[in-house]
XYZ file of C-alpha atoms in Angstrom:
414
model
C 94.682 83.839 75.945
C 95.197 83.004 79.642
C 95.136 85.318 82.231
C 97.276 85.742 84.995
C 96.595 87.725 88.090
C 99.711 89.626 89.588
C 99.268 90.861 93.404
C 101.233 93.730 94.148
C 102.454 96.765 92.125
C 106.485 97.556 93.548
C 109.438 96.905 91.585
C 108.920 92.868 91.802
C 105.089 93.055 90.226
C 105.788 95.514 87.540
C 108.361 93.575 86.447
C 106.624 90.412 86.298
C 104.038 91.728 85.007
C 106.194 93.419 82.596
C 107.915 89.936 81.777
C 104.357 88.039 81.710
C 103.070 90.300 78.624
C 106.497 89.723 77.021
C 104.690 86.370 76.695
C 101.953 86.435 75.291
C 99.583 86.347 79.008
C 96.335 88.308 79.551
C 97.960 90.214 82.711
C 95.831 91.848 85.130
C 97.865 93.844 87.952
C 96.041 94.901 91.890
C 97.785 97.952 93.801
C 96.340 99.000 96.818
C 97.768 102.617 96.002
C 97.021 105.338 93.401
C 100.350 104.432 91.673
C 102.915 101.402 90.872
C 106.053 101.824 93.745
C 104.250 104.024 96.341
C 105.770 101.466 99.018
C 109.405 99.743 99.329
C 110.119 101.392 95.866
C 109.586 104.604 96.790
C 113.322 105.879 98.159
C 115.555 103.126 98.268
C 119.126 103.238 98.753
C 119.187 103.122 95.036
C 121.977 100.732 94.401
C 122.042 97.765 91.440
C 124.485 96.258 93.369
C 126.086 92.447 93.010
C 128.565 93.170 95.431
C 125.970 93.676 98.670
C 125.241 90.355 97.747
C 126.803 88.983 101.214
C 123.830 87.182 102.823
C 123.623 88.272 106.935
C 122.965 85.119 108.143
C 125.862 84.682 110.697
C 126.550 85.125 114.079
C 128.934 88.333 113.899
C 125.099 89.543 112.822
C 123.386 88.764 115.327
C 126.222 88.997 118.291
C 125.844 92.979 116.901
C 122.103 92.639 116.964
C 122.430 92.175 120.454
C 124.919 94.413 121.296
C 122.555 97.303 119.839
C 119.698 96.482 121.210
C 120.156 99.183 123.642
C 121.187 101.800 121.084
C 118.165 103.799 119.123
C 120.410 104.572 116.317
C 122.064 101.747 116.398
C 122.712 100.563 111.901
C 120.690 97.305 113.425
C 117.865 97.667 116.073
C 115.291 95.391 117.083
C 113.016 95.701 119.330
C 112.380 93.565 122.446
C 109.177 93.054 122.457
C 108.298 89.482 121.184
C 106.419 87.721 118.988
C 105.886 84.588 117.654
C 105.969 86.006 114.010
C 109.741 87.739 115.352
C 110.589 84.557 116.879
C 109.880 81.599 114.176
C 112.052 83.940 112.156
C 114.615 84.067 114.117
C 115.241 80.721 114.456
C 114.864 80.143 110.269
C 117.519 82.775 110.227
C 119.863 81.333 113.001
C 119.075 77.479 111.213
C 120.761 79.170 107.745
C 123.298 79.994 108.881
C 125.526 76.778 107.296
C 123.864 77.991 104.364
C 125.256 81.431 103.908
C 128.476 80.968 101.954
C 126.055 79.436 99.326
C 123.120 81.411 99.344
C 125.771 85.009 99.200
C 127.240 83.061 95.942
C 123.798 82.510 94.699
C 122.615 85.978 95.184
C 125.653 87.676 93.303
C 124.934 85.124 90.313
C 121.379 86.334 90.133
C 121.819 89.873 90.754
C 124.678 89.574 87.916
C 121.867 87.992 86.231
C 119.436 91.398 86.136
C 121.844 93.379 85.077
C 121.093 92.681 81.381
C 117.612 92.571 81.433
C 117.201 95.359 83.448
C 118.767 97.283 81.291
C 117.838 96.488 78.048
C 114.151 96.597 79.207
C 115.089 100.593 79.930
C 116.712 101.352 76.855
C 113.718 99.461 74.816
C 110.592 101.326 76.726
C 112.600 104.568 76.965
C 112.895 104.827 80.136
C 115.313 107.807 81.809
C 115.638 106.749 85.606
C 119.026 108.393 86.634
C 121.089 105.539 85.924
C 124.941 106.110 86.858
C 127.535 103.533 85.552
C 130.216 104.461 87.978
C 130.359 101.397 89.810
C 130.040 100.870 93.554
C 133.116 101.866 96.373
C 132.753 99.997 99.724
C 134.550 101.557 102.335
C 136.230 100.612 105.611
C 137.651 102.525 108.513
C 139.522 99.091 110.219
C 141.666 96.387 109.333
C 138.759 93.919 111.086
C 135.989 94.702 107.986
C 138.386 95.224 105.590
C 139.446 92.125 106.338
C 136.137 90.485 106.496
C 135.464 91.742 103.097
C 137.763 90.066 100.909
C 136.578 87.039 102.336
C 132.993 88.354 101.186
C 134.954 88.896 97.969
C 135.489 85.053 97.402
C 132.443 84.104 97.897
C 131.020 86.993 95.344
C 134.042 86.070 92.921
C 132.599 82.626 92.480
C 128.879 83.848 91.707
C 131.223 86.152 88.540
C 131.677 89.171 90.106
C 134.776 91.081 89.701
C 135.240 93.398 92.698
C 139.229 94.759 93.914
C 140.635 95.347 96.643
C 142.031 99.566 96.837
C 144.322 101.867 98.831
C 143.536 104.629 100.603
C 145.012 107.319 97.696
C 143.053 104.777 94.984
C 139.318 105.371 96.428
C 140.431 108.809 96.705
C 140.725 108.821 92.994
C 137.997 107.030 92.488
C 135.984 109.571 94.904
C 137.552 112.569 95.460
C 134.718 114.362 97.583
C 135.062 111.772 100.226
C 136.583 112.567 103.520
C 137.661 110.620 106.608
C 139.982 108.352 106.837
C 139.826 104.716 105.785
C 141.725 101.486 105.783
C 140.984 100.234 102.115
C 138.278 99.685 100.082
C 136.648 97.651 98.007
C 135.557 98.643 94.378
C 133.163 96.622 92.120
C 133.708 98.704 88.833
C 130.137 96.744 87.375
C 127.699 97.989 90.345
C 125.796 100.690 89.197
C 122.431 102.740 90.387
C 119.422 104.636 89.104
C 116.854 106.150 90.684
C 113.757 102.740 91.678
C 110.840 104.764 91.501
C 111.443 106.382 88.312
C 112.387 102.816 86.768
C 109.077 101.171 88.009
C 106.630 104.007 86.705
C 108.087 103.889 83.639
C 107.944 100.359 83.475
C 103.944 100.455 84.733
C 103.151 102.916 81.431
C 105.304 100.194 79.142
C 102.669 97.471 80.907
C 100.205 99.058 79.879
C 101.293 99.716 76.004
C 101.861 96.158 76.299
C 97.648 95.699 77.142
C 98.065 95.088 80.908
C 94.917 95.913 83.129
C 96.099 97.854 86.018
C 93.692 97.700 88.643
C 95.234 100.645 91.347
C 93.622 101.459 94.615
C 92.017 97.961 94.067
C 92.694 96.203 97.689
C 93.031 92.638 97.709
C 90.345 91.549 100.158
C 90.224 87.629 99.327
C 92.395 85.287 97.522
C 91.344 82.007 96.706
C 92.718 78.542 94.505
C 92.443 75.438 93.049
C 94.424 73.340 91.220
C 93.047 74.440 87.620
C 91.839 78.869 88.695
C 92.706 81.021 90.913
C 89.904 83.991 92.377
C 90.515 87.328 93.108
C 88.428 89.624 94.816
C 89.395 93.489 95.430
C 87.326 96.333 96.520
C 88.248 99.951 95.188
C 87.120 101.935 97.857
C 83.091 101.762 96.781
C 82.629 98.067 95.182
C 83.820 94.585 95.479
C 84.724 92.818 92.157
C 85.803 89.073 91.606
C 87.473 87.889 88.823
C 88.529 84.834 86.988
C 92.150 83.495 86.447
C 93.762 80.812 84.638
C 96.917 81.863 87.974
C 97.785 84.162 90.333
C 101.469 85.374 91.035
C 102.232 87.218 94.210
C 104.541 90.076 94.919
C 103.218 92.179 97.586
C 106.601 92.318 99.333
C 105.381 92.104 103.096
C 101.669 91.465 102.532
C 102.950 88.218 100.586
C 102.719 86.263 104.143
C 98.730 87.416 104.602
C 98.049 86.129 101.330
C 100.569 82.946 100.715
C 98.201 82.011 103.718
C 94.803 82.404 102.303
C 96.241 80.166 99.600
C 97.834 77.132 102.058
C 101.305 78.350 101.242
C 104.068 79.894 104.416
C 106.336 82.362 103.198
C 107.657 83.512 106.450
C 108.151 87.204 105.673
C 109.340 89.628 108.532
C 109.097 93.748 107.532
C 112.646 95.015 108.239
C 112.265 98.703 108.409
C 115.059 100.860 106.205
C 115.025 104.334 106.372
C 116.603 107.177 104.091
C 117.011 110.440 103.436
C 117.110 112.090 99.885
C 119.526 115.603 100.177
C 118.381 118.503 97.834
C 121.385 119.823 95.957
C 120.124 123.034 95.867
C 123.538 125.167 94.934
C 126.608 124.562 92.637
C 128.597 124.107 95.908
C 126.572 121.225 97.166
C 126.452 119.894 94.092
C 129.915 119.521 93.559
C 130.947 118.367 96.580
C 128.824 115.417 96.487
C 129.475 112.160 95.547
C 128.799 110.859 91.513
C 129.846 107.551 93.017
C 128.273 105.089 94.639
C 129.483 104.112 98.123
C 128.486 101.225 100.576
C 129.900 101.679 104.312
C 129.522 98.773 105.899
C 130.456 99.550 109.047
C 127.469 101.777 109.658
C 125.299 99.616 106.546
C 124.770 103.116 104.544
C 124.721 103.506 100.954
C 124.440 105.812 98.743
C 123.278 107.027 95.511
C 123.779 110.223 93.136
C 120.232 110.779 91.442
C 120.934 113.362 88.752
C 122.754 116.544 89.173
C 120.706 117.380 92.077
C 120.422 114.969 94.395
C 122.044 112.661 96.470
C 120.459 109.591 98.208
C 122.034 107.865 101.423
C 120.023 105.437 102.725
C 120.412 102.307 105.531
C 119.764 101.040 109.014
C 117.491 97.949 109.637
C 114.617 97.893 112.185
C 113.239 94.897 112.957
C 110.022 96.714 115.040
C 106.744 94.833 113.033
C 104.455 96.982 110.323
C 105.707 99.969 111.641
C 105.691 102.219 108.934
C 106.722 105.573 111.196
C 109.964 108.509 110.277
C 111.569 108.270 113.690
C 113.662 110.883 114.208
C 116.368 109.310 115.939
C 116.750 106.674 112.856
C 117.232 109.801 110.646
C 119.916 111.815 112.039
C 122.143 109.151 111.876
C 121.985 109.386 107.880
C 122.306 113.335 108.253
C 125.280 113.257 110.656
C 127.027 110.908 108.296
C 126.874 112.727 105.365
C 128.148 115.779 107.459
C 131.086 113.848 108.087
C 131.892 112.348 104.960
C 130.611 115.109 102.632
C 130.962 118.414 104.313
C 130.715 120.204 101.902
C 127.173 119.152 100.845
C 124.305 121.279 102.858
C 121.732 119.266 104.512
C 119.305 122.551 104.799
C 116.982 120.347 102.876
C 116.951 116.767 103.632
C 113.724 114.607 102.804
C 113.270 111.397 105.081
C 111.300 108.137 103.868
C 111.197 105.082 105.517
C 109.821 101.499 104.057
C 109.754 98.242 104.536
C 111.897 95.050 103.254
C 109.826 92.078 103.352
C 113.021 89.413 104.239
C 112.936 86.134 104.489
C 115.075 84.274 107.177
C 117.389 82.365 104.722
C 117.453 85.793 103.093
C 116.856 84.060 99.484
C 113.476 85.114 97.331
C 110.508 82.949 97.002
C 110.554 82.541 92.980
C 108.423 80.046 91.613
C 105.062 78.018 92.547
C 103.585 77.588 95.332
C 101.622 74.546 96.909
C 98.658 74.822 94.052
C 99.853 74.492 90.415
C 98.210 77.931 89.749
C 100.338 79.672 92.199
C 103.077 81.276 92.307
C 105.435 83.775 94.212
C 107.987 86.694 93.397
C 108.440 87.918 96.852
C 110.764 88.296 99.924
C 114.008 90.131 97.962
C 115.127 91.892 101.663
C 117.490 94.266 100.840
C 117.892 93.411 97.265
C 114.744 93.701 95.910
C 115.907 96.461 93.299
C 118.931 94.340 92.579
C 117.254 91.166 91.422
C 114.203 92.053 90.418
C 114.666 91.322 86.480
C 115.975 88.037 86.996
C 113.541 86.999 89.470
C 110.569 88.225 86.968
C 112.059 86.204 83.821
C 112.118 83.318 86.070
C 108.662 82.800 87.712
C 107.079 84.190 84.200
C 108.686 81.141 82.792
C 107.341 79.046 84.645
C 104.185 80.404 84.846
C 104.361 80.643 81.360
C 104.799 76.613 81.295
C 102.344 76.011 83.913
C 99.217 77.577 82.260
C 100.238 78.052 78.122
C 102.106 74.644 78.337
C 105.044 77.042 76.847
C 108.696 76.489 76.834
C 110.830 78.410 79.367
C 112.670 80.575 77.784
C 115.253 83.915 78.899
C 116.126 83.376 82.785
C 119.783 82.916 83.514
């Protein structure tokens, strides 16, 4: 049996380990934390959203970022302190603007293809992750935002996604608890939401039943490969261990850039910080006042998910400030304020803040497939859509790995 190492125990690492094990490979997962899904896969917005497939590579994003640089509570905040990493990333981001339409459509196609896999895995493995299949409603307060969304809908439709324009009256019918005045919205009935942390940990238990070896609390200190093997050196706090594999898959989120460099590959991921709050719905009045349909407010870049009866997740914003995981009060306050404005009946006395680093490549597309060496593979750089795309990119990379290390035929990726 061929041996494959997976570096990273977040949503992409655990889904990759699952798909590899399903193909009969001997899989070992390395994760520096004590449990799976403890960083970016811990408390994201919860949306499984093909309707949010629009990539950010357009001049409108650049203009907004420049305009908002002096606002500490801006939806998009760029730390003006220069670094070669940041400058090279933005240069490549601008260079990818001509691929905006093509990449938006392809991302939608991938997101749709991911759904069936993820739902089937959850059913087969008995994973309860607060799945809610009630669609996602995009909300717009002015005609300019609504008209831009209409153009995006055309690109999403080319990728196979159906979403429809809705009037303010229809918006109130879809989600009666939403307060405020709106120009209109777009509703995607096929989108859904769930708890990424619950799902990833459920799948982490499933891979153990499939015989996957999990090395939690193991930091990868050295990584190398040649034409036929890969070597992983890890440290568990007491001793270093070096092991030999037939292949390695890098699923290390924002750590993937440094690991790729060790293997002779350039994977220019930048850590884009996002924030979330989990509003604890402790009383019946708050539970009734909180939405059950997932929302996406494009103007403020805020998304919501209802997780079970007693949790309301609100997430958003993008911050370019390097590998900084600090939870800033001036970035959390706008999320709480948004809840109080849009859902005034929800009590915000007990709110749990969180921040995570999204691994983003300049063209907003994930890196999936082989590296420079035939023993090295990548499944990383999913940006704000790691949860949404994880199932299909795991299938894709598992097909590539199985074909390369075992000489098997690719089987299931859409």
